[in-house]
Short mmCIF file of C-alpha atoms in Angstrom, two decimals:
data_model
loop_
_atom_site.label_atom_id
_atom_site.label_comp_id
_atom_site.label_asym_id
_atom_site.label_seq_id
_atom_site.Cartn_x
_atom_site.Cartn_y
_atom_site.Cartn_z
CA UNK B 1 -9.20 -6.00 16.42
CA UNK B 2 -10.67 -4.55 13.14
CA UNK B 3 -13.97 -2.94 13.46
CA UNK B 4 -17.61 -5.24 13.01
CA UNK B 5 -18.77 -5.45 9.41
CA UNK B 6 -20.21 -3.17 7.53
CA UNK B 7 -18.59 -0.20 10.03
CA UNK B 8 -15.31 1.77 8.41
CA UNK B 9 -12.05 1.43 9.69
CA UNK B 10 -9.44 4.69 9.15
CA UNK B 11 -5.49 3.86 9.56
CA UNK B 12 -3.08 6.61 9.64
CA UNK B 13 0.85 6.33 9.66
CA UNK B 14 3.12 9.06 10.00
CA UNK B 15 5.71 7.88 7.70
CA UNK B 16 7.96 10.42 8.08
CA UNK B 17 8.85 9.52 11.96
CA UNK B 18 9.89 5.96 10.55
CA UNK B 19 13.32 5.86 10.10
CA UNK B 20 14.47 2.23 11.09
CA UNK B 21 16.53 1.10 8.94
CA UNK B 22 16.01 -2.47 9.93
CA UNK B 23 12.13 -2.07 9.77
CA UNK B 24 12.29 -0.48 6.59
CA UNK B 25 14.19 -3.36 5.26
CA UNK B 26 11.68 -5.99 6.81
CA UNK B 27 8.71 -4.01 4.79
CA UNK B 28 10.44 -3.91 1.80
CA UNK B 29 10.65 -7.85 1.67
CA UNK B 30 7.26 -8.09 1.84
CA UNK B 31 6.38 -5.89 -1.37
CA UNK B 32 6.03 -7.91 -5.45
CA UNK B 33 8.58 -7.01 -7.63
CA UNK B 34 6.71 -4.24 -9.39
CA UNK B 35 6.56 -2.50 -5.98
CA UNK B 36 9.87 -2.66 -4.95
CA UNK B 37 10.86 -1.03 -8.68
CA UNK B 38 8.16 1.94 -8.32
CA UNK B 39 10.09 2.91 -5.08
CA UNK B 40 13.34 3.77 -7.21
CA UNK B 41 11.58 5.85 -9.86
CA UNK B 42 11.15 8.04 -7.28
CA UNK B 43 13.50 11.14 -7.21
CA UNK B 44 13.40 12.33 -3.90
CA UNK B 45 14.05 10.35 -0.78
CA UNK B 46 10.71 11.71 1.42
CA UNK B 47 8.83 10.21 -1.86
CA UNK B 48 11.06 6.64 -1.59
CA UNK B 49 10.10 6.51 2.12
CA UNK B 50 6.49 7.04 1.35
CA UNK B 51 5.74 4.92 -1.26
CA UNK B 52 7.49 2.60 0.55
CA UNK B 53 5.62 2.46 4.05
CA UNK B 54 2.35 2.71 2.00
CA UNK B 55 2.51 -0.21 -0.12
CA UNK B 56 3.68 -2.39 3.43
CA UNK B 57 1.02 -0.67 5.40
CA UNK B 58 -1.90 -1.67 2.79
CA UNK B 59 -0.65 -5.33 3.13
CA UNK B 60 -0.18 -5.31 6.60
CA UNK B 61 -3.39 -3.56 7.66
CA UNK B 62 -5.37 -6.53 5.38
CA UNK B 63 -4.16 -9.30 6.93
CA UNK B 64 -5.48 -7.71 10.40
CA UNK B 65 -9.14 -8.24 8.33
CA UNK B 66 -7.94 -11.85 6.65
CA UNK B 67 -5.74 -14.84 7.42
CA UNK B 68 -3.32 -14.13 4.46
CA UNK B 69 0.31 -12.99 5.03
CA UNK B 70 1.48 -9.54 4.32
CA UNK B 71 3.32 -10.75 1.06
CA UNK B 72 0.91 -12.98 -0.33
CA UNK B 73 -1.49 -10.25 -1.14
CA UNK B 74 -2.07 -9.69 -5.18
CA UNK B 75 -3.82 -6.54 -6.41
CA UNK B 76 -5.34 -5.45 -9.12
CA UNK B 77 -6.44 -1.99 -10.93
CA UNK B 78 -10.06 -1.13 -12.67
CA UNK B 79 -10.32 1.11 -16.08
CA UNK B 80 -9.17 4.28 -13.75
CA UNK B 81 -6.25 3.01 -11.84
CA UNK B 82 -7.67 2.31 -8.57
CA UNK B 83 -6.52 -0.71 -6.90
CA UNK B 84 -8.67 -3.70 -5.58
CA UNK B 85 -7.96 -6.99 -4.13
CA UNK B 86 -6.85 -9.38 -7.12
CA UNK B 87 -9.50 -11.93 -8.23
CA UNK B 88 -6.30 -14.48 -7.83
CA UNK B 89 -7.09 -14.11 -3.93
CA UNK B 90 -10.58 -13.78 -3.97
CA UNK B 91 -10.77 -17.21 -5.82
CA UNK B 92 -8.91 -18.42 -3.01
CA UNK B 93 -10.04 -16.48 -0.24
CA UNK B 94 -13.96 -15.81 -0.22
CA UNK B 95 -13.71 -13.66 2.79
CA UNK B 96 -11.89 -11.34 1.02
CA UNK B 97 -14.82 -10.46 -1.35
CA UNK B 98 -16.51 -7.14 -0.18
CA UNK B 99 -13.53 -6.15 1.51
CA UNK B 100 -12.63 -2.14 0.01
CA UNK B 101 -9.91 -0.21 1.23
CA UNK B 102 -9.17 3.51 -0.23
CA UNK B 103 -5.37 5.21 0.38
CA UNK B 104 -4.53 8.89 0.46
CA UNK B 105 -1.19 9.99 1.42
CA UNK B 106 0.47 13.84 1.54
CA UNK B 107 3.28 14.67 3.05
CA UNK B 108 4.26 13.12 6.21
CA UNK B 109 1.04 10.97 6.64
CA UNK B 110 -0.84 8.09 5.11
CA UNK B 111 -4.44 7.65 5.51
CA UNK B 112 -5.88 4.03 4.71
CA UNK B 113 -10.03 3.27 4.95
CA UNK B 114 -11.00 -0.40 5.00
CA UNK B 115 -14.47 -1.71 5.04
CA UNK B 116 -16.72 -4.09 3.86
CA UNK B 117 -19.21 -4.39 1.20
CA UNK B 118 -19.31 -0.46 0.89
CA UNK B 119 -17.66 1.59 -1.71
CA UNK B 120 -15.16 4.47 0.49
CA UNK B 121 -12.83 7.03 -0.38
CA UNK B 122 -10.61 9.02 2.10
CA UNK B 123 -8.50 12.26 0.98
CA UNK B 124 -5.82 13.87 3.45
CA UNK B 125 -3.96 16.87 2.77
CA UNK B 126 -1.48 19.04 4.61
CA UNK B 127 -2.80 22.56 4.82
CA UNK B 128 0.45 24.70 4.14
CA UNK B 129 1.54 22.78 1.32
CA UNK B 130 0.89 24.98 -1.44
CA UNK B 131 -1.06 27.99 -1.32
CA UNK B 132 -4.51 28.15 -3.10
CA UNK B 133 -6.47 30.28 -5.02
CA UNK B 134 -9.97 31.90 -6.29
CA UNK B 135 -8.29 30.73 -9.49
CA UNK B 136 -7.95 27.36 -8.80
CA UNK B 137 -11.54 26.77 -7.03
CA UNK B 138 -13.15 28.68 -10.35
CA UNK B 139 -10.68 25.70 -12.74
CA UNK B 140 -12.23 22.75 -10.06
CA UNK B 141 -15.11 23.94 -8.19
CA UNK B 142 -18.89 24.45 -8.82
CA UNK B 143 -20.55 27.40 -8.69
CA UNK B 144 -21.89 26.97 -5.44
CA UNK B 145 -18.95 26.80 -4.09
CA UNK B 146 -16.52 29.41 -6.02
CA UNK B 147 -19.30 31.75 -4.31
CA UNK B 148 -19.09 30.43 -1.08
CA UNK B 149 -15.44 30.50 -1.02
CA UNK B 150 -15.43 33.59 -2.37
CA UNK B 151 -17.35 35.27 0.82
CA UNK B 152 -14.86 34.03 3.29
CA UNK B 153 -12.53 36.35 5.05
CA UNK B 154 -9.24 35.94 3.36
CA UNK B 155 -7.93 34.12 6.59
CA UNK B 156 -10.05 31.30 6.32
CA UNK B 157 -10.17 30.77 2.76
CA UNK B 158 -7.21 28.40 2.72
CA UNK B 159 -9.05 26.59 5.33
CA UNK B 160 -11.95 26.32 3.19
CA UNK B 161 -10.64 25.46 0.27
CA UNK B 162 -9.37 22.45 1.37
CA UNK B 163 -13.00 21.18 3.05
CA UNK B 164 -14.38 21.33 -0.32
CA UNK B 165 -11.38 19.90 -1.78
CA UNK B 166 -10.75 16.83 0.71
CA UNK B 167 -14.45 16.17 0.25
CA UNK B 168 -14.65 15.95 -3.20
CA UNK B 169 -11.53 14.08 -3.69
CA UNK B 170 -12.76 11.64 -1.41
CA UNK B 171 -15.93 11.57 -3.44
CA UNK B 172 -14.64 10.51 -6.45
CA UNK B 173 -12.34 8.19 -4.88
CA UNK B 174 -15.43 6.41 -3.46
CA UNK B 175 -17.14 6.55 -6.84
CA UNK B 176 -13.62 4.55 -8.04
CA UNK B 177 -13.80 7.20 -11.15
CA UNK B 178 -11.23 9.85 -10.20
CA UNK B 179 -10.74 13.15 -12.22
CA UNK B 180 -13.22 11.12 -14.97
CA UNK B 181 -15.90 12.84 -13.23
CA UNK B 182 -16.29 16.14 -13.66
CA UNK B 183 -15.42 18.11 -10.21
CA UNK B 184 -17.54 20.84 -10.97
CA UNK B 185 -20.65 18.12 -11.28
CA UNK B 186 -21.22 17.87 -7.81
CA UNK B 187 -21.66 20.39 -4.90
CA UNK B 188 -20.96 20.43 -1.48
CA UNK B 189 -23.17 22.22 0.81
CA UNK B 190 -22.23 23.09 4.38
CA UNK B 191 -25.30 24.72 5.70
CA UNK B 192 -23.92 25.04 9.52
CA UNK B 193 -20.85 24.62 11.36
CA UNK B 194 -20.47 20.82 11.67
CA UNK B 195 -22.78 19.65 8.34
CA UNK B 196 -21.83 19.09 5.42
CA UNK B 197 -24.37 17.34 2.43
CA UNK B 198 -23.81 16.70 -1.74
CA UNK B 199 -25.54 17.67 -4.80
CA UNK B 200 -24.74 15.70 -7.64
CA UNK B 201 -25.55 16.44 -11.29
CA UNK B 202 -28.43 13.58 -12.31
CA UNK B 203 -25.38 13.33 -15.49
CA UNK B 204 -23.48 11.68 -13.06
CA UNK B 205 -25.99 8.61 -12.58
CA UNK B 206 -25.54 8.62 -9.10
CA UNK B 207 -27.89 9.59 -6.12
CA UNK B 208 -26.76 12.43 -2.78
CA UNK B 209 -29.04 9.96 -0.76
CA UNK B 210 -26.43 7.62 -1.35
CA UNK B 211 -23.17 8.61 0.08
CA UNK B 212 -22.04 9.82 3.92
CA UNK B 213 -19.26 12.20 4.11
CA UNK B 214 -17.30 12.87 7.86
CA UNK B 215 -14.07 15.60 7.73
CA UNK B 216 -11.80 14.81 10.52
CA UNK B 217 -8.16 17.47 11.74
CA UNK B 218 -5.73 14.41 12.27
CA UNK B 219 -3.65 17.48 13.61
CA UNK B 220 -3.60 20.92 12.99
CA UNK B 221 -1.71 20.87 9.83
CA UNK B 222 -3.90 18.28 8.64
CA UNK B 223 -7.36 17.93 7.11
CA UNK B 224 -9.04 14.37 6.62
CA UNK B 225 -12.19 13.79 4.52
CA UNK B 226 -13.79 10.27 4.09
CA UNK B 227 -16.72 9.18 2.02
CA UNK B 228 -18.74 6.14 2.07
CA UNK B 229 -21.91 4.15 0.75
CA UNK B 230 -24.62 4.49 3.53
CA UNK B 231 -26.22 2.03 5.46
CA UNK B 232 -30.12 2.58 5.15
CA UNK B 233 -30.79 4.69 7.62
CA UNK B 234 -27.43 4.82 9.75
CA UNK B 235 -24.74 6.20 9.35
CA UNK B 236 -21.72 3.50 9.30
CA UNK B 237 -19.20 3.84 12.40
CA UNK B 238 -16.07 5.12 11.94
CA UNK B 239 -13.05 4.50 14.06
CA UNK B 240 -9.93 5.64 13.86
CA UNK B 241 -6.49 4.09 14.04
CA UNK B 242 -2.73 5.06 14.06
CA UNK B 243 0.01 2.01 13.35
CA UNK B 244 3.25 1.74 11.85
CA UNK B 245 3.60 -1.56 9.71
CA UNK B 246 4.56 -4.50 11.75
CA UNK B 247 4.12 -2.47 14.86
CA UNK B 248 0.82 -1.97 17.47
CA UNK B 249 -1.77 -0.37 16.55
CA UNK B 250 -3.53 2.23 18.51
CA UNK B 251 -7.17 3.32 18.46
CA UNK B 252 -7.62 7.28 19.06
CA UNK B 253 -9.98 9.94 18.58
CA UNK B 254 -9.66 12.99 17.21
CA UNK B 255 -11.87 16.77 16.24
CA UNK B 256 -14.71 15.28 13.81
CA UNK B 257 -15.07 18.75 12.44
CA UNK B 258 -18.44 17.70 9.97
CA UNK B 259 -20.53 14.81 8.93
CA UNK B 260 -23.81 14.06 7.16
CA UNK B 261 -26.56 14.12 9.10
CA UNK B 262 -28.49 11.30 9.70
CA UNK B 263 -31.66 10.60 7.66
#
């Protein structure tokens, strides 16, 4: 069952292991229209497959949390294209008001946060993808941090790269702002091995007391950050799920490599 209110659920799917032709099928039914076109702009068939499997897993994850079939759910987008729960369902559905969810996807996995009446954002990203840069992190990063990353051995720098970057993407992604906000107007911190805290620019009307960050290895070439609104005092519990779209769904742990600490 879906975690208790006001707690954060995290759903992964490795997309790229389904290759059921029949279950692919029985997704694709359950998408709108506009879905089921978006999969054949796609190019590449990897990109089909994942567009595909995300848009079914967002519907069938929410109707784990609400009494609404998979293919009745209507979304909508705010002023920066993220993508809410239509106010056509919430008219009809009250429960459904509160409830936020937040996708990432890279290749081979999908990463879905739901929760309730808390902004979140989740980021996932597989490590050897591309190769990064001092270049990049001076184009994206703060100060702070193009320093920091700069003092790494060269080994680890990849590595760390990627903790700022899966943190801040899933900070903006929280915020529901994306690349509107300036990435170089916050700053991560990570003062020991398993911490991690923000500094955000006052410019950016928003408060570090505010927000609880956790980084998570889904497996090693993986790297999982999620962000969410606090709680008061407590940090929100997270728990951690795998599923496939019409199939079980597991609960599982995994290395919590940082989180904020608690106040």
């Amino acid at each position: 069952m879906p975690t208790a209110a006001n707690d954060i659920d995290v759903w992964l799917t490795r997309y790229d292991t389904i290759d059921d032709e029949n279950l692919l099928a029985r997704m694709r039914r359950i998408l709108d229209d506009e879905e089921r076109r978006q999969e054949h702009v796609f190019y590449f068939a990897d990109d089909r497959r994942r567009h595909l499997v995300t848009r079914a897993m967002v519907r069938t994850v929410l109707s784990h949390y609400l009494p609404l079939p998979a293919d009745a759910w209507m979304f909508t987008k705010n002023a920066y294209g993220r993508p809410a729960i239509a106010e056509t369902i919430t008219d009809v559905l009250p429960e459904a008001r509160g409830l936020a969810f937040n996708l990432s996807h890279t290749r081979g996995l999908i990463a879905l946060a739901v929760s309730r009446d808390r902004e979140v954002g989740v980021d996932v990203e597989h490590l050897s993808v591309r190769n990064v840069s001092l270049g990049i992190a001076h184009r994206f990063f703060s100060p702070r941090e193009v320093r920091d990353l700069a003092e790494v051995p060269d080994h680890a720098q990849q590595h760390r790269f990627f903790e700022y970057w899966t943190f801040k993407e899933s900070y903006i992604k929280a915020r529901g702002m994306g690349l509107s906000l300036p990435l170089d107007g916050f700053s991560f911190e990570l003062p020991h091995e398993n911490a991690v805290r923000i500094r955000i620019d006052p410019a950016l009307e928003d408060r570090d007391e505010r927000w609880a960050f956790w980084q998570y290895r889904p497996s090693p070439e993986y790297l999982l950050a999620l962000c969410a609104e606090r709680a008061g005092d407590r940090l929100p519990a997270v728990k951690m799920r795998t599923c496939v779209p019409f199939g079980e769904a597991c609960d599982v742990t995994m290395p919590l490599l940082r989180r904020s600490h608690e106040d």
